[in-house]
Amino acid sequence: MCDTVNIRTAQNQDLEAIAEIGFRAFKANSHRREKLDILISDGDVLVAEMGKTTVGYCVLIFRKGRATATLDAIAVISSEMGKGAGAALLHAAAAEAVCRGYSTLRLIVRADNDRAIRLYRRAGFRRSLRRSPRPAGFHDGMPMIRMHKRIVGPLTALRLGTLALAKSLRL
Ligand SMILES: CC(C)(COP(=O)(O)OP(=O)(O)OC[C@H]1O[C@@H](n2cnc3c(N)ncnc32)[C@H](O)[C@@H]1OP(=O)(O)O)[C@@H](O)C(=O)NCCC(=O)NCCS
């Protein structure tokens, strides 16, 4: 298989492949099918292809009036891990968020997910300060780590933040 990774916006016909990759990666449905279908229709899901095979995907959550977008899920099929698909998806996710006017990308990762944490750190994500005084964790008790990355420069971030505030105040 060719190792060149191509990233594109997911289409509705990608739903099955995405659901399968997500199920294998997370041992559960990361999103309900109906929800995934809507996210795909909204252009919020990116897929990674190697040759003609879909090898990974990521889901972005955009909230109007906010400056921060969320990377809600990212997964690559195990046989194709370590070939740059994860990094390419992250890079494209940040570019998509910038295009839509967001200045920061954030995510949550299990504290024991070393591989993902390494990937995020290499891509420029840094640990976020905890906003809640209570330690946050997953349902099995594993602590969660919040990370974020500024995806535009400080001046653009300030302009986007002002625009987002104006929109939320309907100015
Ligand atoms: C986290 C995840 C998405 C990373 O995807 P990936 O495609 O393996 O990521 P990359 O290939 O870009 O990088 C992973 C490793 O491959 C290496 N790599 C990247 N491109 C490479 C290449 N062309 N040749 C050799 N190695 C390469 C990287 O250096 C990195 O090494 P390291 O982890 O030992 O430091 C994937 O492991 C996954 O799906 N995990 C299960 C789901 C999951 O945990 N998702 C995150 C939830 S928060």
PDB file of C-alpha atoms and ligand atoms in Angstrom:
ATOM      1  CA  MET A   1       0.000   0.000   0.000  1.00  0.00           C
ATOM      2  CA  CYS A   2       1.160   3.523  -0.831  1.00  0.00           C
ATOM      3  CA  ASP A   3       2.188   5.426   2.326  1.00  0.00           C
ATOM      4  CA  THR A   4       1.063   8.842   1.060  1.00  0.00           C
ATOM      5  CA  VAL A   5      -1.750  10.118   3.249  1.00  0.00           C
ATOM      6  CA  ASN A   6      -4.562  12.090   1.651  1.00  0.00           C
ATOM      7  CA  ILE A   7      -7.010  14.013   3.843  1.00  0.00           C
ATOM      8  CA  ARG A   8     -10.472  14.994   2.658  1.00  0.00           C
ATOM      9  CA  THR A   9     -13.839  15.987   4.074  1.00  0.00           C
ATOM     10  CA  ALA A  10     -15.926  12.875   4.770  1.00  0.00           C
ATOM     11  CA  GLN A  11     -18.937  12.113   2.557  1.00  0.00           C
ATOM     12  CA  ASN A  12     -22.052  10.253   3.618  1.00  0.00           C
ATOM     13  CA  GLN A  13     -20.823   7.086   1.923  1.00  0.00           C
ATOM     14  CA  ASP A  14     -17.852   7.086   4.349  1.00  0.00           C
ATOM     15  CA  LEU A  15     -20.171   6.549   7.327  1.00  0.00           C
ATOM     16  CA  GLU A  16     -19.727   2.754   7.553  1.00  0.00           C
ATOM     17  CA  ALA A  17     -15.920   2.901   7.292  1.00  0.00           C
ATOM     18  CA  ILE A  18     -15.744   5.673   9.903  1.00  0.00           C
ATOM     19  CA  ALA A  19     -18.070   3.862  12.306  1.00  0.00           C
ATOM     20  CA  GLU A  20     -16.008   0.669  11.915  1.00  0.00           C
ATOM     21  CA  ILE A  21     -12.678   2.450  12.541  1.00  0.00           C
ATOM     22  CA  GLY A  22     -14.167   4.234  15.562  1.00  0.00           C
ATOM     23  CA  PHE A  23     -15.611   1.022  16.978  1.00  0.00           C
ATOM     24  CA  ARG A  24     -12.310  -0.825  16.651  1.00  0.00           C
ATOM     25  CA  ALA A  25     -10.294   2.056  18.110  1.00  0.00           C
ATOM     26  CA  PHE A  26     -12.538   2.865  21.043  1.00  0.00           C
ATOM     27  CA  LYS A  27     -14.122  -0.598  21.566  1.00  0.00           C
ATOM     28  CA  ALA A  28     -17.438   1.225  21.491  1.00  0.00           C
ATOM     29  CA  ASN A  29     -19.304   3.640  19.270  1.00  0.00           C
ATOM     30  CA  SER A  30     -17.563   6.989  19.612  1.00  0.00           C
ATOM     31  CA  HIS A  31     -20.689   8.640  18.173  1.00  0.00           C
ATOM     32  CA  ARG A  32     -24.191   7.364  17.462  1.00  0.00           C
ATOM     33  CA  ARG A  33     -24.708   6.725  13.728  1.00  0.00           C
ATOM     34  CA  GLU A  34     -27.378   9.410  13.444  1.00  0.00           C
ATOM     35  CA  LYS A  35     -25.073  11.939  15.100  1.00  0.00           C
ATOM     36  CA  LEU A  36     -22.146  10.889  12.887  1.00  0.00           C
ATOM     37  CA  ASP A  37     -24.370  11.241   9.827  1.00  0.00           C
ATOM     38  CA  ILE A  38     -25.211  14.837  10.790  1.00  0.00           C
ATOM     39  CA  LEU A  39     -21.568  15.666  11.561  1.00  0.00           C
ATOM     40  CA  ILE A  40     -20.560  14.301   8.146  1.00  0.00           C
ATOM     41  CA  SER A  41     -23.293  16.294   6.400  1.00  0.00           C
ATOM     42  CA  ASP A  42     -22.092  19.438   8.183  1.00  0.00           C
ATOM     43  CA  GLY A  43     -18.532  18.851   6.922  1.00  0.00           C
ATOM     44  CA  ASP A  44     -17.230  18.315  10.452  1.00  0.00           C
ATOM     45  CA  VAL A  45     -15.570  14.949   9.810  1.00  0.00           C
ATOM     46  CA  LEU A  46     -12.288  14.464   7.964  1.00  0.00           C
ATOM     47  CA  VAL A  47     -11.010  11.153   6.652  1.00  0.00           C
ATOM     48  CA  ALA A  48      -7.479   9.973   5.915  1.00  0.00           C
ATOM     49  CA  GLU A  49      -6.919   7.777   2.886  1.00  0.00           C
ATOM     50  CA  MET A  50      -3.905   5.739   1.896  1.00  0.00           C
ATOM     51  CA  GLY A  51      -4.292   4.582  -1.655  1.00  0.00           C
ATOM     52  CA  LYS A  52      -8.011   3.974  -1.991  1.00  0.00           C
ATOM     53  CA  THR A  53      -8.449   2.809   1.600  1.00  0.00           C
ATOM     54  CA  THR A  54      -9.935   4.946   4.343  1.00  0.00           C
ATOM     55  CA  VAL A  55      -7.482   4.484   7.213  1.00  0.00           C
ATOM     56  CA  GLY A  56      -8.604   7.072   9.747  1.00  0.00           C
ATOM     57  CA  TYR A  57     -10.909   9.917  10.624  1.00  0.00           C
ATOM     58  CA  CYS A  58     -11.367  12.786  13.008  1.00  0.00           C
ATOM     59  CA  VAL A  59     -14.435  14.650  14.227  1.00  0.00           C
ATOM     60  CA  LEU A  60     -14.492  18.371  14.928  1.00  0.00           C
ATOM     61  CA  ILE A  61     -17.075  20.209  16.986  1.00  0.00           C
ATOM     62  CA  PHE A  62     -17.679  23.852  16.140  1.00  0.00           C
ATOM     63  CA  ARG A  63     -19.830  26.058  18.349  1.00  0.00           C
ATOM     64  CA  LYS A  64     -20.957  29.364  16.911  1.00  0.00           C
ATOM     65  CA  GLY A  65     -19.796  32.401  18.843  1.00  0.00           C
ATOM     66  CA  ARG A  66     -16.842  30.550  20.373  1.00  0.00           C
ATOM     67  CA  ALA A  67     -13.182  31.003  19.509  1.00  0.00           C
ATOM     68  CA  THR A  68     -12.315  27.413  20.405  1.00  0.00           C
ATOM     69  CA  ALA A  69     -13.114  24.352  18.312  1.00  0.00           C
ATOM     70  CA  THR A  70     -12.950  20.823  19.757  1.00  0.00           C
ATOM     71  CA  LEU A  71     -11.301  17.744  18.334  1.00  0.00           C
ATOM     72  CA  ASP A  72     -13.895  15.233  19.486  1.00  0.00           C
ATOM     73  CA  ALA A  73     -12.378  12.015  18.133  1.00  0.00           C
ATOM     74  CA  ILE A  74      -9.413  10.858  16.092  1.00  0.00           C
ATOM     75  CA  ALA A  75      -8.593   7.285  15.141  1.00  0.00           C
ATOM     76  CA  VAL A  76      -6.497   5.345  12.662  1.00  0.00           C
ATOM     77  CA  ILE A  77      -6.829   1.628  11.868  1.00  0.00           C
ATOM     78  CA  SER A  78      -4.221  -0.305  13.793  1.00  0.00           C
ATOM     79  CA  SER A  79      -2.500  -1.799  10.714  1.00  0.00           C
ATOM     80  CA  GLU A  80      -1.797   1.726   9.396  1.00  0.00           C
ATOM     81  CA  MET A  81      -0.734   3.432  12.621  1.00  0.00           C
ATOM     82  CA  GLY A  82       2.733   4.990  12.721  1.00  0.00           C
ATOM     83  CA  LYS A  83       2.641   6.130   9.092  1.00  0.00           C
ATOM     84  CA  GLY A  84       1.677   9.729   9.637  1.00  0.00           C
ATOM     85  CA  ALA A  85      -2.117   9.510   9.165  1.00  0.00           C
ATOM     86  CA  GLY A  86      -2.793  10.756  12.702  1.00  0.00           C
ATOM     87  CA  ALA A  87      -0.449  13.729  12.284  1.00  0.00           C
ATOM     88  CA  ALA A  88      -1.964  14.539   8.875  1.00  0.00           C
ATOM     89  CA  LEU A  89      -5.495  14.436  10.317  1.00  0.00           C
ATOM     90  CA  LEU A  90      -4.476  16.742  13.178  1.00  0.00           C
ATOM     91  CA  HIS A  91      -2.849  19.176  10.783  1.00  0.00           C
ATOM     92  CA  ALA A  92      -5.931  19.220   8.528  1.00  0.00           C
ATOM     93  CA  ALA A  93      -8.242  19.572  11.542  1.00  0.00           C
ATOM     94  CA  ALA A  94      -6.354  22.686  12.663  1.00  0.00           C
ATOM     95  CA  ALA A  95      -6.459  24.106   9.108  1.00  0.00           C
ATOM     96  CA  GLU A  96     -10.221  23.484   8.895  1.00  0.00           C
ATOM     97  CA  ALA A  97     -10.783  25.205  12.253  1.00  0.00           C
ATOM     98  CA  VAL A  98      -8.716  28.228  11.124  1.00  0.00           C
ATOM     99  CA  CYS A  99     -10.739  28.392   7.883  1.00  0.00           C
ATOM    100  CA  ARG A 100     -13.934  28.543   9.900  1.00  0.00           C
ATOM    101  CA  GLY A 101     -12.646  31.379  12.068  1.00  0.00           C
ATOM    102  CA  TYR A 102     -11.544  29.531  15.225  1.00  0.00           C
ATOM    103  CA  SER A 103      -8.320  30.465  16.973  1.00  0.00           C
ATOM    104  CA  THR A 104      -7.791  27.497  19.311  1.00  0.00           C
ATOM    105  CA  LEU A 105      -8.275  23.755  19.033  1.00  0.00           C
ATOM    106  CA  ARG A 106      -8.816  21.728  22.181  1.00  0.00           C
ATOM    107  CA  LEU A 107      -9.169  18.075  23.046  1.00  0.00           C
ATOM    108  CA  ILE A 108      -9.406  15.616  25.907  1.00  0.00           C
ATOM    109  CA  VAL A 109      -7.271  12.496  26.137  1.00  0.00           C
ATOM    110  CA  ARG A 110      -6.999   9.632  28.625  1.00  0.00           C
ATOM    111  CA  ALA A 111      -3.920  10.002  30.802  1.00  0.00           C
ATOM    112  CA  ASP A 112      -2.797   6.477  29.813  1.00  0.00           C
ATOM    113  CA  ASN A 113      -2.987   7.116  26.043  1.00  0.00           C
ATOM    114  CA  ASP A 114       0.750   7.710  25.605  1.00  0.00           C
ATOM    115  CA  ARG A 115       0.710   7.358  21.843  1.00  0.00           C
ATOM    116  CA  ALA A 116      -2.007   9.963  21.366  1.00  0.00           C
ATOM    117  CA  ILE A 117      -0.415  12.336  23.913  1.00  0.00           C
ATOM    118  CA  ARG A 118       2.934  12.080  22.071  1.00  0.00           C
ATOM    119  CA  LEU A 119       1.175  12.832  18.786  1.00  0.00           C
ATOM    120  CA  TYR A 120      -0.600  15.866  20.257  1.00  0.00           C
ATOM    121  CA  ARG A 121       2.562  17.236  21.877  1.00  0.00           C
ATOM    122  CA  ARG A 122       4.489  16.830  18.649  1.00  0.00           C
ATOM    123  CA  ALA A 123       1.702  18.710  16.856  1.00  0.00           C
ATOM    124  CA  GLY A 124       2.062  21.617  19.297  1.00  0.00           C
ATOM    125  CA  PHE A 125      -0.729  20.873  21.782  1.00  0.00           C
ATOM    126  CA  ARG A 126      -0.025  21.770  25.394  1.00  0.00           C
ATOM    127  CA  ARG A 127      -1.720  20.743  28.590  1.00  0.00           C
ATOM    128  CA  SER A 128      -4.529  23.118  29.574  1.00  0.00           C
ATOM    129  CA  LEU A 129      -4.940  24.428  33.094  1.00  0.00           C
ATOM    130  CA  ARG A 130      -7.752  22.638  34.889  1.00  0.00           C
ATOM    131  CA  ARG A 131     -10.845  24.809  34.966  1.00  0.00           C
ATOM    132  CA  SER A 132     -12.747  22.728  37.478  1.00  0.00           C
ATOM    133  CA  PRO A 133     -11.489  22.209  41.046  1.00  0.00           C
ATOM    134  CA  ARG A 134     -12.691  18.577  40.832  1.00  0.00           C
ATOM    135  CA  PRO A 135     -10.338  16.129  39.118  1.00  0.00           C
ATOM    136  CA  ALA A 136     -12.023  15.042  35.883  1.00  0.00           C
ATOM    137  CA  GLY A 137     -11.920  11.425  34.769  1.00  0.00           C
ATOM    138  CA  PHE A 138     -13.374   8.869  32.381  1.00  0.00           C
ATOM    139  CA  HIS A 139     -16.083   6.417  33.454  1.00  0.00           C
ATOM    140  CA  ASP A 140     -13.445   3.812  34.376  1.00  0.00           C
ATOM    141  CA  GLY A 141     -11.677   6.273  36.672  1.00  0.00           C
ATOM    142  CA  MET A 142      -8.794   7.074  34.315  1.00  0.00           C
ATOM    143  CA  PRO A 143      -7.891  10.785  34.669  1.00  0.00           C
ATOM    144  CA  MET A 144      -8.457  12.949  31.612  1.00  0.00           C
ATOM    145  CA  ILE A 145      -5.919  15.370  30.257  1.00  0.00           C
ATOM    146  CA  ARG A 146      -7.122  18.533  28.549  1.00  0.00           C
ATOM    147  CA  MET A 147      -4.887  19.908  25.834  1.00  0.00           C
ATOM    148  CA  HIS A 148      -5.122  22.872  23.508  1.00  0.00           C
ATOM    149  CA  LYS A 149      -3.265  24.517  20.683  1.00  0.00           C
ATOM    150  CA  ARG A 150      -3.389  28.103  19.505  1.00  0.00           C
ATOM    151  CA  ILE A 151      -3.897  27.708  15.757  1.00  0.00           C
ATOM    152  CA  VAL A 152      -3.597  31.348  14.701  1.00  0.00           C
ATOM    153  CA  GLY A 153      -1.270  34.161  15.787  1.00  0.00           C
ATOM    154  CA  PRO A 154      -2.170  36.377  18.805  1.00  0.00           C
ATOM    155  CA  LEU A 155      -3.435  39.341  16.717  1.00  0.00           C
ATOM    156  CA  THR A 156      -5.712  37.165  14.588  1.00  0.00           C
ATOM    157  CA  ALA A 157      -6.871  35.401  17.767  1.00  0.00           C
ATOM    158  CA  LEU A 158      -7.772  38.779  19.287  1.00  0.00           C
ATOM    159  CA  ARG A 159      -9.690  39.791  16.133  1.00  0.00           C
ATOM    160  CA  LEU A 160     -11.516  36.442  15.983  1.00  0.00           C
ATOM    161  CA  GLY A 161     -12.289  36.616  19.707  1.00  0.00           C
ATOM    162  CA  THR A 162     -13.784  40.092  19.282  1.00  0.00           C
ATOM    163  CA  LEU A 163     -15.830  38.907  16.282  1.00  0.00           C
ATOM    164  CA  ALA A 164     -17.088  35.868  18.206  1.00  0.00           C
ATOM    165  CA  LEU A 165     -18.052  38.065  21.161  1.00  0.00           C
ATOM    166  CA  ALA A 166     -19.820  40.545  18.873  1.00  0.00           C
ATOM    167  CA  LYS A 167     -21.711  37.672  17.212  1.00  0.00           C
ATOM    168  CA  SER A 168     -22.761  36.202  20.555  1.00  0.00           C
ATOM    169  CA  LEU A 169     -23.950  39.650  21.679  1.00  0.00           C
ATOM    170  CA  ARG A 170     -25.593  40.100  18.230  1.00  0.00           C
ATOM    171  CA  LEU A 171     -23.836  43.451  17.741  1.00  0.00           C
TER     172      LEU A 171
HETATM  173  C1  LIG B   1      -3.563   8.255  18.299  1.00  0.00           C
HETATM  174  C2  LIG B   1      -3.626   7.797  16.847  1.00  0.00           C
HETATM  175  C3  LIG B   1      -4.787   8.515  16.148  1.00  0.00           C
HETATM  176  C4  LIG B   1      -2.298   8.178  16.155  1.00  0.00           C
HETATM  177  O1  LIG B   1      -2.402   7.852  14.769  1.00  0.00           O
HETATM  178  P1  LIG B   1      -1.116   7.448  13.901  1.00  0.00           P
HETATM  179  O2  LIG B   1      -1.539   7.419  12.491  1.00  0.00           O
HETATM  180  O3  LIG B   1      -0.476   6.247  14.445  1.00  0.00           O
HETATM  181  O4  LIG B   1      -0.187   8.720  14.160  1.00  0.00           O
HETATM  182  P2  LIG B   1       1.174   9.057  13.399  1.00  0.00           P
HETATM  183  O5  LIG B   1       1.548   7.956  12.495  1.00  0.00           O
HETATM  184  O6  LIG B   1       1.014  10.405  12.801  1.00  0.00           O
HETATM  185  O7  LIG B   1       2.203   9.150  14.603  1.00  0.00           O
HETATM  186  C5  LIG B   1       2.378   8.023  15.451  1.00  0.00           C
HETATM  187  C6  LIG B   1       3.802   7.524  15.437  1.00  0.00           C
HETATM  188  O8  LIG B   1       4.242   7.178  14.136  1.00  0.00           O
HETATM  189  C7  LIG B   1       5.481   7.817  13.838  1.00  0.00           C
HETATM  190  N1  LIG B   1       5.457   8.132  12.403  1.00  0.00           N
HETATM  191  C8  LIG B   1       4.703   9.072  11.799  1.00  0.00           C
HETATM  192  N2  LIG B   1       4.931   9.070  10.475  1.00  0.00           N
HETATM  193  C9  LIG B   1       5.819   8.086  10.247  1.00  0.00           C
HETATM  194  C10 LIG B   1       6.435   7.573   9.091  1.00  0.00           C
HETATM  195  N3  LIG B   1       6.173   8.074   7.865  1.00  0.00           N
HETATM  196  N4  LIG B   1       7.290   6.525   9.230  1.00  0.00           N
HETATM  197  C11 LIG B   1       7.554   6.020  10.437  1.00  0.00           C
HETATM  198  N5  LIG B   1       7.001   6.457  11.587  1.00  0.00           N
HETATM  199  C12 LIG B   1       6.153   7.484  11.491  1.00  0.00           C
HETATM  200  C13 LIG B   1       5.477   9.034  14.659  1.00  0.00           C
HETATM  201  O9  LIG B   1       6.776   9.502  14.925  1.00  0.00           O
HETATM  202  C14 LIG B   1       4.799   8.503  15.907  1.00  0.00           C
HETATM  203  O10 LIG B   1       5.717   7.813  16.695  1.00  0.00           O
HETATM  204  P3  LIG B   1       5.575   7.737  18.293  1.00  0.00           P
HETATM  205  O11 LIG B   1       4.110   7.625  18.641  1.00  0.00           O
HETATM  206  O12 LIG B   1       6.317   6.496  18.636  1.00  0.00           O
HETATM  207  O13 LIG B   1       6.191   8.973  18.844  1.00  0.00           O
HETATM  208  C15 LIG B   1      -3.776   6.263  16.731  1.00  0.00           C
HETATM  209  O14 LIG B   1      -2.787   5.665  17.511  1.00  0.00           O
HETATM  210  C16 LIG B   1      -5.134   5.738  17.159  1.00  0.00           C
HETATM  211  O15 LIG B   1      -6.066   5.652  16.367  1.00  0.00           O
HETATM  212  N6  LIG B   1      -5.245   5.329  18.437  1.00  0.00           N
HETATM  213  C17 LIG B   1      -6.519   4.737  18.928  1.00  0.00           C
HETATM  214  C18 LIG B   1      -7.595   5.785  19.099  1.00  0.00           C
HETATM  215  C19 LIG B   1      -7.148   6.864  20.033  1.00  0.00           C
HETATM  216  O16 LIG B   1      -6.581   6.605  21.081  1.00  0.00           O
HETATM  217  N7  LIG B   1      -7.435   8.122  19.646  1.00  0.00           N
HETATM  218  C20 LIG B   1      -7.102   9.285  20.456  1.00  0.00           C
HETATM  219  C21 LIG B   1      -8.204   9.548  21.430  1.00  0.00           C
HETATM  220  S1  LIG B   1      -7.876  11.043  22.342  1.00  0.00           S
END
